[in-house]
Amino acid sequence: MRIADLICSEGKTGFYFDDQKAIVSGAGHDGFIYTGDPATDGFRSIRVPGESISVMLILENGEVAYGDCAAVQYSGAGGRDPLFIAQDFIPIIEGQVRERLLHRDASSFRELADEIDSIEIDGKRLHTAVRYGVTQALLDAASRSRRITMAEVVKEEYSTGVELRRIPIFAQSGDDRYTNADKMIIKGADVMPHALINNIDEKLGRHGEILKAYIEWLRDRVLLHREEEEYSPIFHIDVYGTIGMLFNQDMDKMADYLKTLEEAASPFKLRIEGPMDRGGRKEQMEALRDLTALLDQRGINVELVADEWCNTYEDVIYFADNRAGHMIQVKTPDLGGVNNSIKAILYCKEKGIGAYLGGTCNETNRSAEICVNIAMACGARQTLAKPGMGFDEGYMIVNNEMNRVLALAGRRR
C-alpha cells in the first residue's frame, strides 16, 4: 500500500506546557494559573496551552492513517527540545517530510520510520514532536496495509517474542491527588497516583513531612476502600528532583528519607521517580546510579525511576548500562520517532532494567492509543494512562485500546 498524500491539522493536547524551572523555583498560584515570570526560553507565561499536529497519510486505497505530534508538559527542561508551536512546524511536515513520503510503500514500518526519524533539514534533525507524530502515522499505515493491529506489526518487525497481554496501567492524578486517588481505587488502577510532587514547600515539606503524610493517607485509603483484598496497587510518586533539593543532594540523608517513605507505604510497593535533578546528563546518571546502589546495599525496598536527563534512545542506553535507576521511563515524545521507544524498551529488558512506557499528560488520545500498542508488543513493565490529569479520560483511552488490541489479535489466533 503506497502513500498518496500527506496533510496536517492543528490540534490541542490533553493538558498544558508548563515551565518546570519556574515552578520548582517557587512560582505562585492564582487558581489554575501560575503567577510570576517564566524562566525557560519560549514561554510567554509559566503555563501555556498544549499544541499538537495531526499528521494524516492518505493511502492509495483512500484510507487515512494518522498520528499526532506532541511534546511533553515540561518542554525545554532537562535537555529537551524547545517549546513546540504547531504553526511553526506544519509547513515543514507538509513540505520536506511530505516529499520524502509520497508514493512510498507503507506496508513496512521499521525501515521507513528509521529513515524519517534520522533526516536532517538545514543541518538539524526534526523536532522530537514532529518525529513522534510522523512515525505514529507510519505505524498506523503499516497496520492498515497489512490488516493487523499496530501491536502485531511491532511484534513481527522487531521479533519481540512477546505474547500480547494486558500491561499494568500507571494512572496520574495531577494536583488533585486526593480525589483522583479515590477514583483510581474505585477503578482498580494497577499503579498510582504520580501525585505531581514538584514543589518543596507545598507538596514535599521542609522535612519531607507532607509527602510522608500523603503516602500514609494513600495507604490507609486503599486498605479502607478496596473491594478485594487482593487489590495491591504499586505506589509510584514523581518528585521532580525535590528530594535531592531538600537534602542538598546528600545520598545518605536521601536514603534515610526514602526508608521512611517505604515504611509509610507498607504493605504496598513504592516507586520514586526523579528523586534528584543534578542539572546535567552525566551528573544525573551518576547520582541516580549511586543512590540506586545505596538503596540496594541497605536493603531499602524503594524502586527508583529515571526520568530527567534520560530523554533520547542514547540516554536510555547510557542510564541502563550504568544501572542508574531500577526502572527507566521511556518518555515517548522525548525520544522522537516511536521506533526509538520500541528499541528503548527492548534494550532495557535485555539489560534487566524495568521499562516503563511513559510519555506525558500533554499528549492526545491518538498518541496514547498508539503507545498502548507498542507497550503491549514489547512487554513493558507498565504504561502511562494519558493524556490529561483528570485520570478517568486517560485511563479510559489506554484501557479500552488495550482491550481492543487483545480482542482483535485474539480473533485471528
Short mmCIF file of C-alpha atoms in Angstrom, two decimals:
data_model
loop_
_atom_site.label_atom_id
_atom_site.label_comp_id
_atom_site.label_asym_id
_atom_site.label_seq_id
_atom_site.Cartn_x
_atom_site.Cartn_y
_atom_site.Cartn_z
CA MET A 1 0.00 0.00 0.00
CA ARG A 2 1.56 3.30 -1.10
CA ILE A 3 1.22 6.79 0.39
CA ALA A 4 -0.75 9.04 -1.97
CA ASP A 5 -0.65 12.25 0.08
CA LEU A 6 0.09 13.82 3.46
CA ILE A 7 -1.90 16.59 5.14
CA CYS A 8 -1.87 18.14 8.61
CA SER A 9 -4.31 19.72 11.01
CA GLU A 10 -3.53 21.78 14.10
CA GLY A 11 -4.85 20.47 17.39
CA LYS A 12 -4.90 20.80 21.17
CA THR A 13 -3.42 18.38 23.66
CA GLY A 14 -4.86 16.92 26.84
CA PHE A 15 -3.00 19.35 29.10
CA TYR A 16 -0.60 22.31 29.03
CA PHE A 17 3.03 23.28 28.56
CA ASP A 18 4.45 24.23 31.96
CA ASP A 19 7.72 26.00 32.76
CA GLN A 20 9.26 23.45 35.12
CA LYS A 21 12.18 25.66 36.09
CA ALA A 22 9.86 28.44 37.25
CA ILE A 23 7.57 26.03 39.12
CA VAL A 24 10.36 24.24 41.01
CA SER A 25 11.80 27.66 41.89
CA GLY A 26 8.58 28.52 43.72
CA ALA A 27 6.09 30.03 41.28
CA GLY A 28 2.84 31.12 42.93
CA HIS A 29 -0.77 30.14 42.16
CA ASP A 30 -3.88 32.04 41.19
CA GLY A 31 -6.40 29.25 40.76
CA PHE A 32 -5.18 27.05 37.90
CA ILE A 33 -2.83 29.77 36.67
CA TYR A 34 0.79 30.03 37.79
CA THR A 35 1.94 33.52 38.74
CA GLY A 36 5.30 35.09 38.19
CA ASP A 37 7.72 35.31 35.30
CA PRO A 38 8.70 32.35 33.09
CA ALA A 39 12.26 31.06 33.40
CA THR A 40 12.57 28.91 30.26
CA ASP A 41 13.11 30.21 26.73
CA GLY A 42 10.00 30.29 24.55
CA PHE A 43 7.42 30.54 27.36
CA ARG A 44 5.32 33.71 27.34
CA SER A 45 3.89 32.69 30.73
CA ILE A 46 4.55 29.81 33.12
CA ARG A 47 1.55 27.79 31.86
CA VAL A 48 0.51 27.88 28.19
CA PRO A 49 -1.95 25.71 26.18
CA GLY A 50 -0.55 22.48 24.78
CA GLU A 51 -0.49 22.19 21.00
CA SER A 52 -0.44 19.20 18.64
CA ILE A 53 -0.40 18.41 14.93
CA SER A 54 -2.32 15.52 13.40
CA VAL A 55 -0.30 14.01 10.55
CA MET A 56 -2.63 12.24 8.10
CA LEU A 57 -1.30 9.86 5.46
CA ILE A 58 -3.74 9.30 2.61
CA LEU A 59 -3.19 5.77 1.33
CA GLU A 60 -3.77 4.79 -2.28
CA ASN A 61 -6.99 2.95 -1.40
CA GLY A 62 -8.39 6.10 0.25
CA GLU A 63 -7.83 5.03 3.85
CA VAL A 64 -6.30 7.56 6.22
CA ALA A 65 -3.56 6.61 8.68
CA TYR A 66 -2.75 9.21 11.30
CA GLY A 67 -0.62 10.06 14.30
CA ASP A 68 -0.28 13.13 16.49
CA CYS A 69 2.80 15.28 17.04
CA ALA A 70 3.03 16.28 20.70
CA ALA A 71 5.65 17.33 23.23
CA VAL A 72 5.92 16.84 26.96
CA GLN A 73 4.37 19.10 29.59
CA TYR A 74 7.78 20.32 30.72
CA SER A 75 9.15 21.19 27.29
CA GLY A 76 12.51 22.91 27.22
CA ALA A 77 13.57 21.36 30.56
CA GLY A 78 16.07 18.61 31.31
CA GLY A 79 17.87 18.86 27.96
CA ARG A 80 14.72 18.57 25.82
CA ASP A 81 13.84 20.25 22.54
CA PRO A 82 12.27 23.72 22.89
CA LEU A 83 8.60 24.61 23.19
CA PHE A 84 6.52 23.03 20.39
CA ILE A 85 4.37 25.54 18.49
CA ALA A 86 2.20 23.85 15.84
CA GLN A 87 2.14 26.65 13.27
CA ASP A 88 5.94 26.64 13.15
CA PHE A 89 6.12 23.01 12.08
CA ILE A 90 3.13 22.31 9.80
CA PRO A 91 4.93 23.88 6.79
CA ILE A 92 7.91 21.59 7.38
CA ILE A 93 5.76 18.45 7.61
CA GLU A 94 3.64 19.34 4.58
CA GLY A 95 6.79 20.35 2.72
CA GLN A 96 10.03 18.40 3.09
CA VAL A 97 8.56 15.48 5.07
CA ARG A 98 5.69 15.05 2.61
CA GLU A 99 8.14 14.98 -0.30
CA ARG A 100 10.09 12.16 1.37
CA LEU A 101 6.96 10.06 1.91
CA LEU A 102 4.95 10.48 -1.29
CA HIS A 103 4.49 7.21 -3.20
CA ARG A 104 6.49 5.22 -0.63
CA ASP A 105 5.39 1.70 0.34
CA ALA A 106 3.70 1.97 3.74
CA SER A 107 3.31 -1.74 4.43
CA SER A 108 6.61 -1.99 6.33
CA PHE A 109 7.13 0.29 9.33
CA ARG A 110 10.65 -0.17 10.69
CA GLU A 111 12.82 0.90 7.76
CA LEU A 112 10.71 3.91 6.79
CA ALA A 113 10.41 5.07 10.42
CA ASP A 114 14.18 4.88 10.91
CA GLU A 115 14.67 6.94 7.76
CA ILE A 116 12.22 9.69 8.72
CA ASP A 117 13.46 9.81 12.30
CA SER A 118 17.03 10.45 11.17
CA ILE A 119 16.56 13.02 8.38
CA GLU A 120 18.02 16.49 8.74
CA ILE A 121 16.73 19.77 7.34
CA ASP A 122 19.18 22.66 7.16
CA GLY A 123 21.65 20.57 9.14
CA LYS A 124 19.28 19.92 12.05
CA ARG A 125 17.14 16.93 12.97
CA LEU A 126 13.41 17.43 13.09
CA HIS A 127 11.88 18.46 16.42
CA THR A 128 11.18 15.39 18.57
CA ALA A 129 7.42 16.13 18.44
CA VAL A 130 7.44 16.05 14.63
CA ARG A 131 9.31 12.74 14.52
CA TYR A 132 6.95 11.39 17.14
CA GLY A 133 3.77 12.15 15.17
CA VAL A 134 5.01 11.21 11.70
CA THR A 135 6.25 7.79 12.83
CA GLN A 136 2.96 7.15 14.61
CA ALA A 137 1.21 7.71 11.30
CA LEU A 138 3.64 5.33 9.58
CA LEU A 139 2.89 2.61 12.14
CA ASP A 140 -0.84 3.09 11.60
CA ALA A 141 -0.27 2.94 7.83
CA ALA A 142 1.58 -0.38 8.13
CA SER A 143 -1.23 -1.71 10.31
CA ARG A 144 -3.89 -0.71 7.78
CA SER A 145 -1.87 -2.04 4.85
CA ARG A 146 -1.41 -5.44 6.47
CA ARG A 147 -4.83 -5.65 8.16
CA ILE A 148 -3.39 -6.38 11.60
CA THR A 149 -3.10 -4.34 14.77
CA MET A 150 -0.21 -1.95 15.31
CA ALA A 151 0.92 -4.18 18.19
CA GLU A 152 1.20 -7.12 15.81
CA VAL A 153 3.21 -5.03 13.34
CA VAL A 154 5.73 -4.16 16.06
CA LYS A 155 5.83 -7.70 17.39
CA GLU A 156 6.57 -9.11 13.93
CA GLU A 157 9.03 -6.49 12.66
CA TYR A 158 11.10 -6.37 15.85
CA SER A 159 10.79 -10.10 16.71
CA THR A 160 9.90 -9.25 20.30
CA GLY A 161 8.78 -12.77 21.18
CA VAL A 162 6.14 -11.28 23.48
CA GLU A 163 2.70 -12.73 23.98
CA LEU A 164 0.17 -9.92 23.76
CA ARG A 165 -1.41 -9.36 27.16
CA ARG A 166 -2.59 -6.59 29.44
CA ILE A 167 0.12 -4.26 30.69
CA PRO A 168 -0.19 -2.59 34.13
CA ILE A 169 -1.56 0.94 33.69
CA PHE A 170 0.04 3.80 35.62
CA ALA A 171 -2.54 6.47 36.49
CA GLN A 172 -1.64 10.11 37.12
CA SER A 173 -3.56 12.43 39.41
CA GLY A 174 -2.23 15.89 38.70
CA ASP A 175 -2.58 18.29 41.62
CA ASP A 176 -5.94 16.79 42.61
CA ARG A 177 -4.06 13.96 44.29
CA TYR A 178 -6.76 13.08 46.83
CA THR A 179 -9.97 12.95 44.79
CA ASN A 180 -8.23 11.34 41.82
CA ALA A 181 -6.63 8.73 44.09
CA ASP A 182 -10.13 7.74 45.19
CA LYS A 183 -11.12 7.36 41.54
CA MET A 184 -8.08 5.16 40.94
CA ILE A 185 -9.01 2.92 43.85
CA ILE A 186 -12.60 2.58 42.61
CA LYS A 187 -11.43 1.59 39.11
CA GLY A 188 -8.61 -0.62 40.35
CA ALA A 189 -5.64 1.20 38.80
CA ASP A 190 -2.56 -1.02 38.76
CA VAL A 191 -0.02 1.72 39.52
CA MET A 192 -0.87 5.08 41.12
CA PRO A 193 -1.04 8.08 41.66
CA HIS A 194 2.00 10.04 40.28
CA ALA A 195 0.92 12.90 42.60
CA LEU A 196 2.93 15.70 40.95
CA ILE A 197 5.27 16.50 43.86
CA ASN A 198 7.02 19.44 42.18
CA ASN A 199 7.27 21.98 45.00
CA ILE A 200 9.06 21.60 48.34
CA ASP A 201 7.02 23.98 50.47
CA GLU A 202 3.58 22.98 49.18
CA LYS A 203 3.93 19.27 48.41
CA LEU A 204 7.06 17.73 49.95
CA GLY A 205 7.56 19.71 53.15
CA ARG A 206 10.73 21.22 54.58
CA HIS A 207 11.28 17.98 56.50
CA GLY A 208 9.60 15.74 53.90
CA GLU A 209 6.58 15.52 56.18
CA ILE A 210 3.91 16.49 53.63
CA LEU A 211 4.78 13.69 51.19
CA LYS A 212 5.14 11.16 54.01
CA ALA A 213 1.69 12.07 55.33
CA TYR A 214 0.23 11.80 51.83
CA ILE A 215 1.66 8.31 51.33
CA GLU A 216 0.26 7.25 54.71
CA TRP A 217 -3.14 8.63 53.69
CA LEU A 218 -2.92 6.80 50.37
CA ARG A 219 -2.04 3.51 52.09
CA ASP A 220 -4.94 3.83 54.53
CA ARG A 221 -7.32 4.85 51.75
CA VAL A 222 -6.58 1.74 49.69
CA LEU A 223 -6.87 -0.54 52.71
CA LEU A 224 -10.20 1.03 53.67
CA HIS A 225 -11.88 1.20 50.27
CA ARG A 226 -10.51 -1.61 48.10
CA GLU A 227 -13.22 -4.02 47.05
CA GLU A 228 -10.97 -7.08 47.09
CA GLU A 229 -8.15 -7.89 49.49
CA GLU A 230 -6.02 -8.99 46.53
CA TYR A 231 -6.01 -5.44 45.13
CA SER A 232 -2.48 -4.23 45.80
CA PRO A 233 -1.52 -1.24 43.64
CA ILE A 234 2.05 -0.05 43.33
CA PHE A 235 2.55 3.50 44.63
CA HIS A 236 4.54 5.48 42.07
CA ILE A 237 5.35 9.07 43.06
CA ASP A 238 7.10 11.60 40.81
CA VAL A 239 9.02 14.11 42.93
CA TYR A 240 10.73 16.18 40.20
CA GLY A 241 14.10 16.31 41.94
CA THR A 242 12.72 17.90 45.10
CA ILE A 243 14.09 15.22 47.47
CA GLY A 244 17.60 15.97 46.25
CA MET A 245 16.99 19.69 46.67
CA LEU A 246 15.64 19.23 50.20
CA PHE A 247 18.62 17.18 51.38
CA ASN A 248 21.25 19.13 49.42
CA GLN A 249 21.97 16.02 47.31
CA ASP A 250 23.27 14.12 50.37
CA MET A 251 22.93 10.45 49.42
CA ASP A 252 22.72 9.05 52.96
CA LYS A 253 20.07 11.56 54.02
CA MET A 254 18.08 10.85 50.86
CA ALA A 255 18.28 7.12 51.52
CA ASP A 256 17.20 7.61 55.14
CA TYR A 257 14.19 9.59 53.98
CA LEU A 258 13.28 7.01 51.32
CA LYS A 259 13.36 4.38 54.07
CA THR A 260 10.71 6.33 55.97
CA LEU A 261 8.59 6.50 52.82
CA GLU A 262 8.94 2.75 52.32
CA GLU A 263 7.61 2.22 55.85
CA ALA A 264 4.79 4.70 55.23
CA ALA A 265 3.69 2.84 52.09
CA SER A 266 3.82 -0.68 53.59
CA PRO A 267 2.31 -3.15 52.72
CA PHE A 268 2.34 -1.60 49.25
CA LYS A 269 5.36 -1.35 46.97
CA LEU A 270 6.77 2.14 46.41
CA ARG A 271 8.47 3.72 43.40
CA ILE A 272 10.00 7.18 43.42
CA GLU A 273 10.56 8.88 40.07
CA GLY A 274 13.18 11.60 39.65
CA PRO A 275 14.48 11.79 43.25
CA MET A 276 17.04 14.39 42.19
CA ASP A 277 17.83 16.62 39.24
CA ARG A 278 21.54 17.35 39.00
CA GLY A 279 21.22 19.65 36.02
CA GLY A 280 23.16 17.58 33.50
CA ARG A 281 23.13 14.18 31.84
CA LYS A 282 26.36 12.77 33.31
CA GLU A 283 25.74 14.26 36.74
CA GLN A 284 22.18 12.90 36.82
CA MET A 285 23.25 9.42 35.72
CA GLU A 286 25.97 9.22 38.35
CA ALA A 287 23.73 10.48 41.16
CA LEU A 288 20.90 8.12 40.28
CA ARG A 289 23.33 5.23 39.84
CA ASP A 290 24.86 5.84 43.25
CA LEU A 291 21.53 6.24 45.04
CA THR A 292 20.19 3.07 43.38
CA ALA A 293 23.25 1.13 44.57
CA LEU A 294 22.96 2.60 48.07
CA LEU A 295 19.31 1.57 48.42
CA ASP A 296 20.13 -1.94 47.21
CA GLN A 297 23.07 -2.17 49.62
CA ARG A 298 20.95 -1.06 52.56
CA GLY A 299 18.00 -3.27 51.63
CA ILE A 300 15.63 -0.33 51.19
CA ASN A 301 12.83 -1.66 49.01
CA VAL A 302 12.05 1.52 47.07
CA GLU A 303 12.40 1.41 43.29
CA LEU A 304 13.93 4.49 41.69
CA VAL A 305 12.72 5.59 38.27
CA ALA A 306 14.90 7.54 35.83
CA ASP A 307 13.22 10.46 34.07
CA GLU A 308 15.00 13.83 33.81
CA TRP A 309 18.07 13.90 31.55
CA CYS A 310 17.17 10.44 30.24
CA ASN A 311 15.43 11.67 27.11
CA THR A 312 16.81 10.07 23.96
CA TYR A 313 17.38 6.47 22.94
CA GLU A 314 21.09 7.05 23.55
CA ASP A 315 20.29 8.37 27.03
CA VAL A 316 18.26 5.24 27.82
CA ILE A 317 21.25 3.08 26.82
CA TYR A 318 23.55 5.23 28.97
CA PHE A 319 21.33 5.02 32.07
CA ALA A 320 20.55 1.33 31.60
CA ASP A 321 24.19 0.36 31.08
CA ASN A 322 25.10 2.11 34.33
CA ARG A 323 22.05 0.85 36.24
CA ALA A 324 21.01 4.40 37.02
CA GLY A 325 17.61 3.52 38.45
CA HIS A 326 15.66 0.30 38.91
CA MET A 327 13.28 1.41 36.14
CA ILE A 328 13.62 3.80 33.23
CA GLN A 329 10.78 5.86 31.88
CA VAL A 330 10.80 5.74 28.10
CA LYS A 331 9.28 9.19 27.75
CA THR A 332 7.85 8.70 24.30
CA PRO A 333 7.70 12.27 22.89
CA ASP A 334 11.27 12.94 24.04
CA LEU A 335 12.65 10.04 22.01
CA GLY A 336 11.29 11.40 18.74
CA GLY A 337 10.19 8.56 16.49
CA VAL A 338 8.20 5.79 18.15
CA ASN A 339 10.71 3.39 16.61
CA ASN A 340 13.14 4.67 19.26
CA SER A 341 10.66 3.92 22.05
CA ILE A 342 10.37 0.36 20.76
CA LYS A 343 14.13 -0.11 20.73
CA ALA A 344 14.49 1.52 24.16
CA ILE A 345 12.02 -0.85 25.84
CA LEU A 346 13.68 -3.87 24.29
CA TYR A 347 17.13 -2.64 25.36
CA CYS A 348 16.04 -2.12 28.97
CA LYS A 349 14.57 -5.61 29.07
CA GLU A 350 17.81 -7.03 27.69
CA LYS A 351 19.73 -5.29 30.48
CA GLY A 352 17.34 -6.42 33.22
CA ILE A 353 16.11 -2.88 33.92
CA GLY A 354 12.41 -2.16 34.27
CA ALA A 355 10.99 -0.49 31.15
CA TYR A 356 8.12 1.90 31.71
CA LEU A 357 6.50 3.27 28.55
CA GLY A 358 5.55 6.71 29.73
CA GLY A 359 5.03 9.99 27.98
CA THR A 360 3.16 13.00 29.23
CA CYS A 361 -0.25 14.29 30.23
CA ASN A 362 0.26 16.76 27.38
CA GLU A 363 -0.42 14.27 24.56
CA THR A 364 -3.55 13.31 22.63
CA ASN A 365 -5.90 10.35 22.52
CA ARG A 366 -4.23 9.19 19.30
CA SER A 367 -0.67 9.16 20.58
CA ALA A 368 -1.90 7.35 23.71
CA GLU A 369 -3.60 4.63 21.67
CA ILE A 370 -0.51 4.04 19.56
CA CYS A 371 1.72 3.88 22.63
CA VAL A 372 -0.52 1.18 24.11
CA ASN A 373 0.15 -1.00 21.06
CA ILE A 374 3.89 -0.51 21.49
CA ALA A 375 3.86 -1.27 25.22
CA MET A 376 1.95 -4.49 24.63
CA ALA A 377 4.11 -5.60 21.70
CA CYS A 378 7.34 -5.05 23.65
CA GLY A 379 6.18 -6.31 27.06
CA ALA A 380 6.78 -3.07 29.01
CA ARG A 381 6.52 -3.28 32.81
CA GLN A 382 3.87 -0.56 32.81
CA THR A 383 2.34 2.05 30.53
CA LEU A 384 1.04 5.52 31.30
CA ALA A 385 -2.64 6.48 31.34
CA LYS A 386 -2.68 9.59 29.17
CA PRO A 387 -3.45 12.29 28.20
CA GLY A 388 -4.74 14.75 30.77
CA MET A 389 -4.60 14.98 34.55
CA GLY A 390 -8.19 14.06 35.31
CA PHE A 391 -7.46 10.31 35.48
CA ASP A 392 -10.75 8.98 34.08
CA GLU A 393 -10.26 10.12 30.49
CA GLY A 394 -6.68 8.91 30.04
CA TYR A 395 -7.35 5.65 31.85
CA MET A 396 -10.38 5.02 29.62
CA ILE A 397 -8.41 5.66 26.42
CA VAL A 398 -5.50 3.40 27.35
CA ASN A 399 -7.57 0.63 28.94
CA ASN A 400 -10.05 0.43 26.08
CA GLU A 401 -7.39 0.40 23.37
CA MET A 402 -5.60 -2.39 25.21
CA ASN A 403 -8.75 -4.48 25.27
CA ARG A 404 -9.46 -3.79 21.58
CA VAL A 405 -6.00 -4.99 20.61
CA LEU A 406 -6.41 -8.18 22.64
CA ALA A 407 -9.85 -8.87 21.13
CA LEU A 408 -8.72 -8.31 17.54
CA ALA A 409 -5.46 -10.22 17.83
CA GLY A 410 -7.25 -13.00 19.71
CA ARG A 411 -9.83 -13.36 16.95
CA ARG A 412 -7.08 -14.00 14.40
CA ARG A 413 -5.44 -16.60 16.62
#
